[in-house]
Amino acid sequence: MATIKDIADRAGVSMAAVSRILNNDAGLKASVETRQRVIEIAKELGYTKSRKTKASFRLGILQWFSVEQEMKDNYYLMVRKGIEDFCIKNYIQVIRAFKTDANWEEQLQVVDGLMCIGKFSEKEIDKLMKISSNIVFLDMTVDEYEVTTYSLDFRKAVYDAMDYLVDKGHQKIAFLGGQEYLENGDLFIDDRKKYYQKYCKHHELDGDTYLKEGIYSTESGYEMMGELIEEGKIPTAVFAASDLIAIGAIKSIQEHDLRVPEDISVIGFDDVDMCKFITPALTTIHAPAYDMGQYAVNFLFASSNLMRVTPIRVKMPCKLVERESCMDISGK
């Protein structure tokens, strides 16, 4: 019978580390790869504990971003971390693939369930559903397909942000967004832009003059904000579709000798860690990316034990996090 020492020798880690990994010690500072390697070696050697493990379940994670893009976008990284932390706790084998991998389809052929993170075309969805019927899509709704989706409640999130700014007296509210394209070249419609325009129309605000779209990056936020200012279209507030865009916009505002929030208030979206440390600290919409990963993988794993699964559509609630980047101008 295999022992802790056998696993430690094979994995190249200490016996204490093996014990803590197999006992799901969250306080142990070990990488996901190390934890996964120990779990896989324990399975290969036939190591058994007093309780039943679940390492026989193989979960595929397909990320539409490349590794490099994911590192720049904390949102998708946190979704995946939520999934993988659940898998570590429940002894689930992870097979991770990125759409930029040349052989991603081949990698996922052996999975018992599939988590797809990001935006996928109809053709890709058909292909993925053939790989596994036990499938969940995260961060996009798939209205035409009988699949389970987890996404954010963008309508309420956008309306909360806009209500917050309007209540502070703002009427000239800019929207800085990003454009994303599917594998077939089609533009993916961003619900944040859609609901911004609906809100402006309903409340008789100008939803066209102050709207700019680029990509989800600080550089793009910087450029879009600069364009508005140089065109003489200076808003009193900015709602950015991501924190990265908001951070770029703040830098551009400050470089044009304007102040945040005294001259222009700024709200972001995502609530990445950096928001707390920039000056001024960024008011933003918290997107529960980690929780989305946890809830979605828990559903997928549980549904693998059911005879039939009815697809569900889950919209995760977002929350406004008030910091220092917005100002009340209602008294002006």
JSON list of C-alpha atoms in Angstrom, two decimals, residues 147-329:
[
{"chain": "A", "resi": 147, "resn": "VAL", "atom": "CA", "xyz": [-26.86, 24.48, -21.85]},
{"chain": "A", "resi": 148, "resn": "THR", "atom": "CA", "xyz": [-26.22, 25.89, -18.39]},
{"chain": "A", "resi": 149, "resn": "THR", "atom": "CA", "xyz": [-24.78, 29.40, -18.17]},
{"chain": "A", "resi": 150, "resn": "TYR", "atom": "CA", "xyz": [-23.46, 31.55, -15.33]},
{"chain": "A", "resi": 151, "resn": "SER", "atom": "CA", "xyz": [-23.12, 35.27, -16.02]},
{"chain": "A", "resi": 152, "resn": "LEU", "atom": "CA", "xyz": [-23.34, 38.64, -14.26]},
{"chain": "A", "resi": 153, "resn": "ASP", "atom": "CA", "xyz": [-26.52, 40.66, -13.77]},
{"chain": "A", "resi": 154, "resn": "PHE", "atom": "CA", "xyz": [-25.31, 43.51, -15.94]},
{"chain": "A", "resi": 155, "resn": "ARG", "atom": "CA", "xyz": [-28.67, 45.27, -16.02]},
{"chain": "A", "resi": 156, "resn": "LYS", "atom": "CA", "xyz": [-28.81, 45.88, -12.29]},
{"chain": "A", "resi": 157, "resn": "ALA", "atom": "CA", "xyz": [-25.08, 46.57, -12.09]},
{"chain": "A", "resi": 158, "resn": "VAL", "atom": "CA", "xyz": [-25.22, 49.28, -14.77]},
{"chain": "A", "resi": 159, "resn": "TYR", "atom": "CA", "xyz": [-28.42, 50.81, -13.38]},
{"chain": "A", "resi": 160, "resn": "ASP", "atom": "CA", "xyz": [-26.93, 50.90, -9.87]},
{"chain": "A", "resi": 161, "resn": "ALA", "atom": "CA", "xyz": [-23.83, 52.70, -11.17]},
{"chain": "A", "resi": 162, "resn": "MET", "atom": "CA", "xyz": [-25.86, 55.19, -13.18]},
{"chain": "A", "resi": 163, "resn": "ASP", "atom": "CA", "xyz": [-28.33, 55.81, -10.34]},
{"chain": "A", "resi": 164, "resn": "TYR", "atom": "CA", "xyz": [-25.39, 56.48, -8.04]},
{"chain": "A", "resi": 165, "resn": "LEU", "atom": "CA", "xyz": [-23.97, 59.11, -10.39]},
{"chain": "A", "resi": 166, "resn": "VAL", "atom": "CA", "xyz": [-27.33, 60.73, -11.16]},
{"chain": "A", "resi": 167, "resn": "ASP", "atom": "CA", "xyz": [-28.12, 60.94, -7.44]},
{"chain": "A", "resi": 168, "resn": "LYS", "atom": "CA", "xyz": [-24.86, 62.89, -7.08]},
{"chain": "A", "resi": 169, "resn": "GLY", "atom": "CA", "xyz": [-26.07, 65.41, -9.65]},
{"chain": "A", "resi": 170, "resn": "HIS", "atom": "CA", "xyz": [-24.34, 64.10, -12.78]},
{"chain": "A", "resi": 171, "resn": "GLN", "atom": "CA", "xyz": [-26.09, 64.43, -16.14]},
{"chain": "A", "resi": 172, "resn": "LYS", "atom": "CA", "xyz": [-23.14, 64.30, -18.57]},
{"chain": "A", "resi": 173, "resn": "ILE", "atom": "CA", "xyz": [-22.07, 60.69, -17.98]},
{"chain": "A", "resi": 174, "resn": "ALA", "atom": "CA", "xyz": [-19.60, 59.09, -20.39]},
{"chain": "A", "resi": 175, "resn": "PHE", "atom": "CA", "xyz": [-19.37, 55.37, -21.10]},
{"chain": "A", "resi": 176, "resn": "LEU", "atom": "CA", "xyz": [-15.98, 53.90, -21.99]},
{"chain": "A", "resi": 177, "resn": "GLY", "atom": "CA", "xyz": [-16.34, 50.32, -23.21]},
{"chain": "A", "resi": 178, "resn": "GLY", "atom": "CA", "xyz": [-14.45, 47.53, -24.90]},
{"chain": "A", "resi": 179, "resn": "GLN", "atom": "CA", "xyz": [-15.22, 45.48, -27.98]},
{"chain": "A", "resi": 180, "resn": "GLU", "atom": "CA", "xyz": [-14.76, 41.71, -28.08]},
{"chain": "A", "resi": 181, "resn": "TYR", "atom": "CA", "xyz": [-15.01, 39.48, -31.15]},
{"chain": "A", "resi": 182, "resn": "LEU", "atom": "CA", "xyz": [-16.03, 35.85, -31.43]},
{"chain": "A", "resi": 183, "resn": "GLU", "atom": "CA", "xyz": [-14.05, 33.18, -33.30]},
{"chain": "A", "resi": 184, "resn": "ASN", "atom": "CA", "xyz": [-16.13, 33.77, -36.44]},
{"chain": "A", "resi": 185, "resn": "GLY", "atom": "CA", "xyz": [-15.38, 37.49, -36.43]},
{"chain": "A", "resi": 186, "resn": "ASP", "atom": "CA", "xyz": [-18.79, 38.60, -35.10]},
{"chain": "A", "resi": 187, "resn": "LEU", "atom": "CA", "xyz": [-18.83, 41.41, -32.56]},
{"chain": "A", "resi": 188, "resn": "PHE", "atom": "CA", "xyz": [-20.03, 40.25, -29.14]},
{"chain": "A", "resi": 189, "resn": "ILE", "atom": "CA", "xyz": [-22.67, 42.67, -27.84]},
{"chain": "A", "resi": 190, "resn": "ASP", "atom": "CA", "xyz": [-21.65, 43.99, -24.42]},
{"chain": "A", "resi": 191, "resn": "ASP", "atom": "CA", "xyz": [-24.62, 44.21, -22.04]},
{"chain": "A", "resi": 192, "resn": "ARG", "atom": "CA", "xyz": [-22.96, 47.08, -20.17]},
{"chain": "A", "resi": 193, "resn": "LYS", "atom": "CA", "xyz": [-23.13, 49.28, -23.25]},
{"chain": "A", "resi": 194, "resn": "LYS", "atom": "CA", "xyz": [-26.68, 48.12, -24.03]},
{"chain": "A", "resi": 195, "resn": "TYR", "atom": "CA", "xyz": [-27.98, 48.95, -20.57]},
{"chain": "A", "resi": 196, "resn": "TYR", "atom": "CA", "xyz": [-26.09, 52.25, -20.43]},
{"chain": "A", "resi": 197, "resn": "GLN", "atom": "CA", "xyz": [-27.88, 53.32, -23.61]},
{"chain": "A", "resi": 198, "resn": "LYS", "atom": "CA", "xyz": [-31.26, 52.10, -22.32]},
{"chain": "A", "resi": 199, "resn": "TYR", "atom": "CA", "xyz": [-30.76, 53.95, -19.05]},
{"chain": "A", "resi": 200, "resn": "CYS", "atom": "CA", "xyz": [-29.81, 57.17, -20.84]},
{"chain": "A", "resi": 201, "resn": "LYS", "atom": "CA", "xyz": [-32.83, 56.95, -23.13]},
{"chain": "A", "resi": 202, "resn": "HIS", "atom": "CA", "xyz": [-35.23, 56.30, -20.24]},
{"chain": "A", "resi": 203, "resn": "HIS", "atom": "CA", "xyz": [-33.79, 59.14, -18.14]},
{"chain": "A", "resi": 204, "resn": "GLU", "atom": "CA", "xyz": [-33.38, 61.56, -21.08]},
{"chain": "A", "resi": 205, "resn": "LEU", "atom": "CA", "xyz": [-29.60, 61.67, -20.82]},
{"chain": "A", "resi": 206, "resn": "ASP", "atom": "CA", "xyz": [-27.18, 62.02, -23.74]},
{"chain": "A", "resi": 207, "resn": "GLY", "atom": "CA", "xyz": [-26.10, 58.41, -24.38]},
{"chain": "A", "resi": 208, "resn": "ASP", "atom": "CA", "xyz": [-24.33, 59.09, -27.70]},
{"chain": "A", "resi": 209, "resn": "THR", "atom": "CA", "xyz": [-22.03, 62.12, -27.34]},
{"chain": "A", "resi": 210, "resn": "TYR", "atom": "CA", "xyz": [-20.03, 60.66, -24.47]},
{"chain": "A", "resi": 211, "resn": "LEU", "atom": "CA", "xyz": [-19.81, 57.04, -25.65]},
{"chain": "A", "resi": 212, "resn": "LYS", "atom": "CA", "xyz": [-16.47, 55.57, -26.71]},
{"chain": "A", "resi": 213, "resn": "GLU", "atom": "CA", "xyz": [-15.42, 51.97, -27.41]},
{"chain": "A", "resi": 214, "resn": "GLY", "atom": "CA", "xyz": [-11.94, 50.49, -27.59]},
{"chain": "A", "resi": 215, "resn": "ILE", "atom": "CA", "xyz": [-10.58, 47.39, -25.90]},
{"chain": "A", "resi": 216, "resn": "TYR", "atom": "CA", "xyz": [-10.37, 46.27, -22.28]},
{"chain": "A", "resi": 217, "resn": "SER", "atom": "CA", "xyz": [-7.02, 47.77, -21.33]},
{"chain": "A", "resi": 218, "resn": "THR", "atom": "CA", "xyz": [-5.55, 50.73, -19.46]},
{"chain": "A", "resi": 219, "resn": "GLU", "atom": "CA", "xyz": [-4.05, 52.01, -22.71]},
{"chain": "A", "resi": 220, "resn": "SER", "atom": "CA", "xyz": [-7.46, 52.03, -24.38]},
{"chain": "A", "resi": 221, "resn": "GLY", "atom": "CA", "xyz": [-9.06, 53.78, -21.40]},
{"chain": "A", "resi": 222, "resn": "TYR", "atom": "CA", "xyz": [-6.34, 56.41, -21.55]},
{"chain": "A", "resi": 223, "resn": "GLU", "atom": "CA", "xyz": [-6.83, 56.96, -25.28]},
{"chain": "A", "resi": 224, "resn": "MET", "atom": "CA", "xyz": [-10.65, 57.08, -25.17]},
{"chain": "A", "resi": 225, "resn": "MET", "atom": "CA", "xyz": [-10.68, 59.59, -22.31]},
{"chain": "A", "resi": 226, "resn": "GLY", "atom": "CA", "xyz": [-8.10, 61.71, -24.08]},
{"chain": "A", "resi": 227, "resn": "GLU", "atom": "CA", "xyz": [-10.23, 61.75, -27.23]},
{"chain": "A", "resi": 228, "resn": "LEU", "atom": "CA", "xyz": [-13.29, 62.97, -25.32]},
{"chain": "A", "resi": 229, "resn": "ILE", "atom": "CA", "xyz": [-11.34, 65.78, -23.66]},
{"chain": "A", "resi": 230, "resn": "GLU", "atom": "CA", "xyz": [-9.57, 66.87, -26.86]},
{"chain": "A", "resi": 231, "resn": "GLU", "atom": "CA", "xyz": [-12.90, 66.85, -28.74]},
{"chain": "A", "resi": 232, "resn": "GLY", "atom": "CA", "xyz": [-14.33, 69.20, -26.11]},
{"chain": "A", "resi": 233, "resn": "LYS", "atom": "CA", "xyz": [-16.81, 66.56, -24.94]},
{"chain": "A", "resi": 234, "resn": "ILE", "atom": "CA", "xyz": [-15.94, 66.73, -21.27]},
{"chain": "A", "resi": 235, "resn": "PRO", "atom": "CA", "xyz": [-18.34, 64.77, -19.02]},
{"chain": "A", "resi": 236, "resn": "THR", "atom": "CA", "xyz": [-18.80, 65.32, -15.31]},
{"chain": "A", "resi": 237, "resn": "ALA", "atom": "CA", "xyz": [-18.61, 61.56, -14.73]},
{"chain": "A", "resi": 238, "resn": "VAL", "atom": "CA", "xyz": [-17.31, 58.42, -16.44]},
{"chain": "A", "resi": 239, "resn": "PHE", "atom": "CA", "xyz": [-18.66, 54.89, -16.19]},
{"chain": "A", "resi": 240, "resn": "ALA", "atom": "CA", "xyz": [-15.97, 52.48, -17.44]},
{"chain": "A", "resi": 241, "resn": "ALA", "atom": "CA", "xyz": [-16.78, 48.91, -18.47]},
{"chain": "A", "resi": 242, "resn": "SER", "atom": "CA", "xyz": [-13.69, 47.63, -16.63]},
{"chain": "A", "resi": 243, "resn": "ASP", "atom": "CA", "xyz": [-11.32, 48.79, -13.92]},
{"chain": "A", "resi": 244, "resn": "LEU", "atom": "CA", "xyz": [-8.44, 48.71, -16.39]},
{"chain": "A", "resi": 245, "resn": "ILE", "atom": "CA", "xyz": [-10.26, 51.17, -18.64]},
{"chain": "A", "resi": 246, "resn": "ALA", "atom": "CA", "xyz": [-11.12, 53.33, -15.61]},
{"chain": "A", "resi": 247, "resn": "ILE", "atom": "CA", "xyz": [-7.50, 53.44, -14.43]},
{"chain": "A", "resi": 248, "resn": "GLY", "atom": "CA", "xyz": [-6.34, 54.51, -17.88]},
{"chain": "A", "resi": 249, "resn": "ALA", "atom": "CA", "xyz": [-9.07, 57.17, -17.97]},
{"chain": "A", "resi": 250, "resn": "ILE", "atom": "CA", "xyz": [-7.97, 58.59, -14.61]},
{"chain": "A", "resi": 251, "resn": "LYS", "atom": "CA", "xyz": [-4.39, 58.97, -15.82]},
{"chain": "A", "resi": 252, "resn": "SER", "atom": "CA", "xyz": [-5.58, 60.76, -18.96]},
{"chain": "A", "resi": 253, "resn": "ILE", "atom": "CA", "xyz": [-7.82, 63.10, -16.94]},
{"chain": "A", "resi": 254, "resn": "GLN", "atom": "CA", "xyz": [-4.96, 64.02, -14.64]},
{"chain": "A", "resi": 255, "resn": "GLU", "atom": "CA", "xyz": [-2.53, 64.57, -17.52]},
{"chain": "A", "resi": 256, "resn": "HIS", "atom": "CA", "xyz": [-5.03, 67.05, -19.02]},
{"chain": "A", "resi": 257, "resn": "ASP", "atom": "CA", "xyz": [-4.79, 69.10, -15.80]},
{"chain": "A", "resi": 258, "resn": "LEU", "atom": "CA", "xyz": [-8.21, 67.96, -14.59]},
{"chain": "A", "resi": 259, "resn": "ARG", "atom": "CA", "xyz": [-8.92, 66.38, -11.22]},
{"chain": "A", "resi": 260, "resn": "VAL", "atom": "CA", "xyz": [-10.66, 63.19, -10.12]},
{"chain": "A", "resi": 261, "resn": "PRO", "atom": "CA", "xyz": [-13.23, 63.49, -8.63]},
{"chain": "A", "resi": 262, "resn": "GLU", "atom": "CA", "xyz": [-13.43, 67.32, -8.40]},
{"chain": "A", "resi": 263, "resn": "ASP", "atom": "CA", "xyz": [-13.72, 67.82, -12.17]},
{"chain": "A", "resi": 264, "resn": "ILE", "atom": "CA", "xyz": [-14.66, 64.32, -13.39]},
{"chain": "A", "resi": 265, "resn": "SER", "atom": "CA", "xyz": [-15.95, 61.41, -11.30]},
{"chain": "A", "resi": 266, "resn": "VAL", "atom": "CA", "xyz": [-15.03, 57.86, -12.35]},
{"chain": "A", "resi": 267, "resn": "ILE", "atom": "CA", "xyz": [-16.63, 54.45, -11.70]},
{"chain": "A", "resi": 268, "resn": "GLY", "atom": "CA", "xyz": [-15.03, 51.18, -12.82]},
{"chain": "A", "resi": 269, "resn": "PHE", "atom": "CA", "xyz": [-16.24, 47.60, -13.15]},
{"chain": "A", "resi": 270, "resn": "ASP", "atom": "CA", "xyz": [-14.75, 44.36, -11.70]},
{"chain": "A", "resi": 271, "resn": "ASP", "atom": "CA", "xyz": [-13.18, 45.52, -8.39]},
{"chain": "A", "resi": 272, "resn": "VAL", "atom": "CA", "xyz": [-9.64, 44.27, -9.01]},
{"chain": "A", "resi": 273, "resn": "ASP", "atom": "CA", "xyz": [-7.17, 44.57, -6.11]},
{"chain": "A", "resi": 274, "resn": "MET", "atom": "CA", "xyz": [-5.45, 47.55, -7.73]},
{"chain": "A", "resi": 275, "resn": "CYS", "atom": "CA", "xyz": [-8.58, 49.72, -7.23]},
{"chain": "A", "resi": 276, "resn": "LYS", "atom": "CA", "xyz": [-7.79, 50.19, -3.54]},
{"chain": "A", "resi": 277, "resn": "PHE", "atom": "CA", "xyz": [-4.25, 51.41, -4.17]},
{"chain": "A", "resi": 278, "resn": "ILE", "atom": "CA", "xyz": [-4.52, 53.97, -6.96]},
{"chain": "A", "resi": 279, "resn": "THR", "atom": "CA", "xyz": [-5.08, 57.68, -6.25]},
{"chain": "A", "resi": 280, "resn": "PRO", "atom": "CA", "xyz": [-7.89, 58.36, -5.77]},
{"chain": "A", "resi": 281, "resn": "ALA", "atom": "CA", "xyz": [-9.08, 54.89, -4.76]},
{"chain": "A", "resi": 282, "resn": "LEU", "atom": "CA", "xyz": [-11.54, 53.73, -7.42]},
{"chain": "A", "resi": 283, "resn": "THR", "atom": "CA", "xyz": [-15.27, 53.44, -6.83]},
{"chain": "A", "resi": 284, "resn": "THR", "atom": "CA", "xyz": [-16.32, 50.38, -8.81]},
{"chain": "A", "resi": 285, "resn": "ILE", "atom": "CA", "xyz": [-18.81, 47.57, -9.34]},
{"chain": "A", "resi": 286, "resn": "HIS", "atom": "CA", "xyz": [-17.68, 44.37, -7.65]},
{"chain": "A", "resi": 287, "resn": "ALA", "atom": "CA", "xyz": [-18.02, 41.41, -10.03]},
{"chain": "A", "resi": 288, "resn": "PRO", "atom": "CA", "xyz": [-18.07, 38.10, -8.09]},
{"chain": "A", "resi": 289, "resn": "ALA", "atom": "CA", "xyz": [-15.72, 36.29, -10.49]},
{"chain": "A", "resi": 290, "resn": "TYR", "atom": "CA", "xyz": [-14.28, 33.85, -7.94]},
{"chain": "A", "resi": 291, "resn": "ASP", "atom": "CA", "xyz": [-17.74, 32.98, -6.61]},
{"chain": "A", "resi": 292, "resn": "MET", "atom": "CA", "xyz": [-19.00, 32.42, -10.15]},
{"chain": "A", "resi": 293, "resn": "GLY", "atom": "CA", "xyz": [-16.30, 29.80, -10.68]},
{"chain": "A", "resi": 294, "resn": "GLN", "atom": "CA", "xyz": [-17.11, 28.11, -7.36]},
{"chain": "A", "resi": 295, "resn": "TYR", "atom": "CA", "xyz": [-20.88, 27.99, -7.87]},
{"chain": "A", "resi": 296, "resn": "ALA", "atom": "CA", "xyz": [-20.62, 26.85, -11.48]},
{"chain": "A", "resi": 297, "resn": "VAL", "atom": "CA", "xyz": [-18.18, 23.97, -10.89]},
{"chain": "A", "resi": 298, "resn": "ASN", "atom": "CA", "xyz": [-20.17, 22.85, -7.85]},
{"chain": "A", "resi": 299, "resn": "PHE", "atom": "CA", "xyz": [-23.29, 22.64, -10.03]},
{"chain": "A", "resi": 300, "resn": "LEU", "atom": "CA", "xyz": [-21.47, 20.78, -12.81]},
{"chain": "A", "resi": 301, "resn": "PHE", "atom": "CA", "xyz": [-19.93, 18.25, -10.43]},
{"chain": "A", "resi": 302, "resn": "ALA", "atom": "CA", "xyz": [-23.21, 17.64, -8.61]},
{"chain": "A", "resi": 303, "resn": "SER", "atom": "CA", "xyz": [-25.16, 17.31, -11.86]},
{"chain": "A", "resi": 304, "resn": "SER", "atom": "CA", "xyz": [-22.79, 14.56, -13.03]},
{"chain": "A", "resi": 305, "resn": "ASN", "atom": "CA", "xyz": [-24.54, 12.28, -10.54]},
{"chain": "A", "resi": 306, "resn": "LEU", "atom": "CA", "xyz": [-28.05, 13.00, -11.86]},
{"chain": "A", "resi": 307, "resn": "MET", "atom": "CA", "xyz": [-29.95, 10.92, -14.40]},
{"chain": "A", "resi": 308, "resn": "ARG", "atom": "CA", "xyz": [-31.19, 14.05, -16.18]},
{"chain": "A", "resi": 309, "resn": "VAL", "atom": "CA", "xyz": [-30.12, 17.67, -15.93]},
{"chain": "A", "resi": 310, "resn": "THR", "atom": "CA", "xyz": [-32.32, 20.63, -16.82]},
{"chain": "A", "resi": 311, "resn": "PRO", "atom": "CA", "xyz": [-30.16, 23.53, -18.01]},
{"chain": "A", "resi": 312, "resn": "ILE", "atom": "CA", "xyz": [-30.22, 26.59, -15.76]},
{"chain": "A", "resi": 313, "resn": "ARG", "atom": "CA", "xyz": [-29.32, 30.22, -16.34]},
{"chain": "A", "resi": 314, "resn": "VAL", "atom": "CA", "xyz": [-27.78, 31.96, -13.36]},
{"chain": "A", "resi": 315, "resn": "LYS", "atom": "CA", "xyz": [-27.17, 35.70, -13.14]},
{"chain": "A", "resi": 316, "resn": "MET", "atom": "CA", "xyz": [-24.74, 36.59, -10.36]},
{"chain": "A", "resi": 317, "resn": "PRO", "atom": "CA", "xyz": [-25.46, 39.84, -8.47]},
{"chain": "A", "resi": 318, "resn": "CYS", "atom": "CA", "xyz": [-22.88, 42.63, -8.50]},
{"chain": "A", "resi": 319, "resn": "LYS", "atom": "CA", "xyz": [-22.34, 45.26, -5.81]},
{"chain": "A", "resi": 320, "resn": "LEU", "atom": "CA", "xyz": [-21.31, 48.91, -5.90]},
{"chain": "A", "resi": 321, "resn": "VAL", "atom": "CA", "xyz": [-18.13, 49.53, -3.86]},
{"chain": "A", "resi": 322, "resn": "GLU", "atom": "CA", "xyz": [-17.86, 53.20, -2.91]},
{"chain": "A", "resi": 323, "resn": "ARG", "atom": "CA", "xyz": [-14.37, 54.65, -2.53]},
{"chain": "A", "resi": 324, "resn": "GLU", "atom": "CA", "xyz": [-12.94, 58.09, -3.41]},
{"chain": "A", "resi": 325, "resn": "SER", "atom": "CA", "xyz": [-13.26, 58.63, -7.17]},
{"chain": "A", "resi": 326, "resn": "CYS", "atom": "CA", "xyz": [-16.79, 60.12, -7.29]},
{"chain": "A", "resi": 327, "resn": "MET", "atom": "CA", "xyz": [-18.05, 63.50, -6.09]},
{"chain": "A", "resi": 328, "resn": "ASP", "atom": "CA", "xyz": [-21.50, 64.92, -5.35]},
{"chain": "A", "resi": 329, "resn": "ILE", "atom": "CA", "xyz": [-22.06, 67.95, -7.58]}
]
